[in-house]
C-alpha cells in the first residue's frame, strides 16, 4: 500500500488514488489501490442505504427500527462482537443504539477484571 509520502516522492509513477478519512482516523496514511476494498465496501453501504431510504420513503414507513437500519453495520461480517454496558461507558450519550445481539452465541460471560488474561478457560464457554 502506498503512503502519502511515497506518493509525493513518486507522482509520475502513480495512477489516480482516493484517500478515505474519518473524523476518528486523522493520522491514517493508507491509500486505496486499483481495486480498493475500503471503497467497495463504502459504495456497497451507500447503495444499500440509498435503496432502503427510497423504499422507506415510497412506502411511508413509520417503523423506527427500519429507519435505524440505515445507520447500522451488519454484524455478520465480524467474527466477534463485544457488548458494552451503557453505564460503564465514558460517554454514554454518544451511543446510537442499545447493545443487543440477535444472532450468534455468547462464548464468554463474567464480570470485568483489572487483570488481563489473553486466553479463555474451558469454564468460560
mmCIF file of C-alpha atoms in Angstrom:
data_model
loop_
_atom_site.group_PDB
_atom_site.id
_atom_site.type_symbol
_atom_site.label_atom_id
_atom_site.label_comp_id
_atom_site.label_asym_id
_atom_site.label_seq_id
_atom_site.Cartn_x
_atom_site.Cartn_y
_atom_site.Cartn_z
ATOM 1 C CA UNK A 1 0.000 0.000 0.000
ATOM 2 C CA UNK A 2 1.345 3.396 -0.956
ATOM 3 C CA UNK A 3 1.745 6.048 1.724
ATOM 4 C CA UNK A 4 1.189 9.748 1.227
ATOM 5 C CA UNK A 5 4.948 10.387 1.462
ATOM 6 C CA UNK A 6 5.651 7.745 -1.197
ATOM 7 C CA UNK A 7 3.038 9.283 -3.461
ATOM 8 C CA UNK A 8 4.503 12.770 -3.115
ATOM 9 C CA UNK A 9 8.007 11.482 -3.935
ATOM 10 C CA UNK A 10 6.874 9.412 -6.941
ATOM 11 C CA UNK A 11 3.969 11.336 -8.524
ATOM 12 C CA UNK A 12 4.664 10.314 -12.139
ATOM 13 C CA UNK A 13 4.589 6.546 -11.395
ATOM 14 C CA UNK A 14 1.240 6.561 -9.606
ATOM 15 C CA UNK A 15 -2.252 6.365 -11.053
ATOM 16 C CA UNK A 16 -5.119 8.345 -9.570
ATOM 17 C CA UNK A 17 -5.870 7.407 -5.977
ATOM 18 C CA UNK A 18 -8.501 8.163 -3.411
ATOM 19 C CA UNK A 19 -7.894 8.808 0.246
ATOM 20 C CA UNK A 20 -10.620 7.816 2.715
ATOM 21 C CA UNK A 21 -10.572 9.590 6.059
ATOM 22 C CA UNK A 22 -12.874 9.924 9.028
ATOM 23 C CA UNK A 23 -13.028 12.256 11.989
ATOM 24 C CA UNK A 24 -11.717 9.402 14.137
ATOM 25 C CA UNK A 25 -8.806 8.470 11.838
ATOM 26 C CA UNK A 26 -6.947 11.730 11.242
ATOM 27 C CA UNK A 27 -3.455 10.197 11.166
ATOM 28 C CA UNK A 28 -4.158 7.452 8.611
ATOM 29 C CA UNK A 29 -1.731 7.141 5.721
ATOM 30 C CA UNK A 30 -3.490 4.356 3.802
ATOM 31 C CA UNK A 31 -4.242 4.970 0.134
ATOM 32 C CA UNK A 32 -6.589 2.880 -1.969
ATOM 33 C CA UNK A 33 -5.410 0.790 -4.902
ATOM 34 C CA UNK A 34 -6.903 -0.190 -8.263
ATOM 35 C CA UNK A 35 -9.465 -2.417 -6.543
ATOM 36 C CA UNK A 36 -9.931 -0.828 -3.126
ATOM 37 C CA UNK A 37 -11.695 -2.970 -0.545
ATOM 38 C CA UNK A 38 -12.498 0.036 1.645
ATOM 39 C CA UNK A 39 -14.004 1.978 -1.232
ATOM 40 C CA UNK A 40 -16.006 -1.006 -2.490
ATOM 41 C CA UNK A 41 -17.422 -1.537 0.976
ATOM 42 C CA UNK A 42 -18.258 2.164 1.322
ATOM 43 C CA UNK A 43 -20.008 2.166 -2.070
ATOM 44 C CA UNK A 44 -21.935 -1.007 -1.180
ATOM 45 C CA UNK A 45 -23.158 0.509 2.106
ATOM 46 C CA UNK A 46 -24.101 3.764 0.378
ATOM 47 C CA UNK A 47 -26.009 1.919 -2.361
ATOM 48 C CA UNK A 48 -27.780 -0.300 0.169
ATOM 49 C CA UNK A 49 -28.693 2.684 2.352
ATOM 50 C CA UNK A 50 -29.963 4.669 -0.642
ATOM 51 C CA UNK A 51 -32.141 1.748 -1.754
ATOM 52 C CA UNK A 52 -33.532 1.280 1.760
ATOM 53 C CA UNK A 53 -34.152 5.023 2.123
ATOM 54 C CA UNK A 54 -36.066 5.134 -1.178
ATOM 55 C CA UNK A 55 -38.121 2.119 -0.121
ATOM 56 C CA UNK A 56 -38.936 3.636 3.282
ATOM 57 C CA UNK A 57 -39.980 6.954 1.747
ATOM 58 C CA UNK A 58 -42.058 5.463 -1.075
ATOM 59 C CA UNK A 59 -43.880 3.065 1.272
ATOM 60 C CA UNK A 60 -44.460 5.698 4.005
ATOM 61 C CA UNK A 61 -42.788 3.509 6.621
ATOM 62 C CA UNK A 62 -43.013 4.769 10.194
ATOM 63 C CA UNK A 63 -41.372 1.798 11.926
ATOM 64 C CA UNK A 64 -38.377 3.274 13.784
ATOM 65 C CA UNK A 65 -36.380 0.010 13.599
ATOM 66 C CA UNK A 66 -36.329 0.110 9.790
ATOM 67 C CA UNK A 67 -35.096 3.711 9.866
ATOM 68 C CA UNK A 68 -32.365 2.767 12.366
ATOM 69 C CA UNK A 69 -31.113 0.140 9.890
ATOM 70 C CA UNK A 70 -29.803 2.990 7.728
ATOM 71 C CA UNK A 71 -27.142 3.687 10.356
ATOM 72 C CA UNK A 72 -26.268 0.144 11.456
ATOM 73 C CA UNK A 73 -23.444 -2.024 10.181
ATOM 74 C CA UNK A 74 -24.385 -5.691 9.620
ATOM 75 C CA UNK A 75 -22.806 -7.833 12.338
ATOM 76 C CA UNK A 76 -22.478 -10.947 10.159
ATOM 77 C CA UNK A 77 -19.219 -9.531 8.716
ATOM 78 C CA UNK A 78 -17.451 -9.918 12.059
ATOM 79 C CA UNK A 79 -16.082 -12.959 13.886
ATOM 80 C CA UNK A 80 -16.746 -11.483 17.323
ATOM 81 C CA UNK A 81 -18.910 -8.742 18.784
ATOM 82 C CA UNK A 82 -18.218 -7.184 22.171
ATOM 83 C CA UNK A 83 -21.264 -5.905 24.030
ATOM 84 C CA UNK A 84 -20.595 -2.919 26.278
ATOM 85 C CA UNK A 85 -22.661 -1.874 29.281
ATOM 86 C CA UNK A 86 -24.037 1.625 28.795
ATOM 87 C CA UNK A 87 -23.419 2.565 32.437
ATOM 88 C CA UNK A 88 -19.701 1.692 32.083
ATOM 89 C CA UNK A 89 -19.066 3.888 29.027
ATOM 90 C CA UNK A 90 -17.293 7.236 29.488
ATOM 91 C CA UNK A 91 -19.709 8.984 27.068
ATOM 92 C CA UNK A 92 -22.977 7.004 27.078
ATOM 93 C CA UNK A 93 -24.822 9.882 25.398
ATOM 94 C CA UNK A 94 -22.836 9.124 22.202
ATOM 95 C CA UNK A 95 -24.313 5.627 21.944
ATOM 96 C CA UNK A 96 -26.560 5.472 18.878
ATOM 97 C CA UNK A 97 -28.191 2.122 19.575
ATOM 98 C CA UNK A 98 -28.613 -0.104 22.614
ATOM 99 C CA UNK A 99 -26.320 -3.115 22.938
ATOM 100 C CA UNK A 100 -28.153 -6.122 21.605
ATOM 101 C CA UNK A 101 -27.216 -9.349 19.919
ATOM 102 C CA UNK A 102 -29.842 -11.203 17.901
ATOM 103 C CA UNK A 103 -27.513 -13.646 16.187
ATOM 104 C CA UNK A 104 -24.534 -15.749 17.167
ATOM 105 C CA UNK A 105 -23.847 -17.083 20.632
ATOM 106 C CA UNK A 106 -22.176 -15.911 23.809
ATOM 107 C CA UNK A 107 -18.747 -17.510 24.221
ATOM 108 C CA UNK A 108 -17.710 -15.800 27.438
ATOM 109 C CA UNK A 109 -19.563 -14.210 30.304
ATOM 110 C CA UNK A 110 -18.484 -12.664 33.546
ATOM 111 C CA UNK A 111 -17.560 -9.535 35.403
ATOM 112 C CA UNK A 112 -14.892 -7.101 34.301
ATOM 113 C CA UNK A 113 -11.464 -7.571 35.821
ATOM 114 C CA UNK A 114 -8.372 -5.399 36.036
ATOM 115 C CA UNK A 115 -6.215 -8.467 35.385
ATOM 116 C CA UNK A 116 -5.637 -9.060 31.675
ATOM 117 C CA UNK A 117 -5.731 -12.718 30.630
ATOM 118 C CA UNK A 118 -5.360 -13.187 26.854
ATOM 119 C CA UNK A 119 -6.857 -16.671 26.902
ATOM 120 C CA UNK A 120 -10.162 -18.323 27.705
ATOM 121 C CA UNK A 121 -10.513 -21.207 30.100
ATOM 122 C CA UNK A 122 -12.948 -24.086 29.372
ATOM 123 C CA UNK A 123 -15.213 -22.744 32.129
ATOM 124 C CA UNK A 124 -15.785 -19.548 30.124
ATOM 125 C CA UNK A 125 -17.660 -21.382 27.353
#
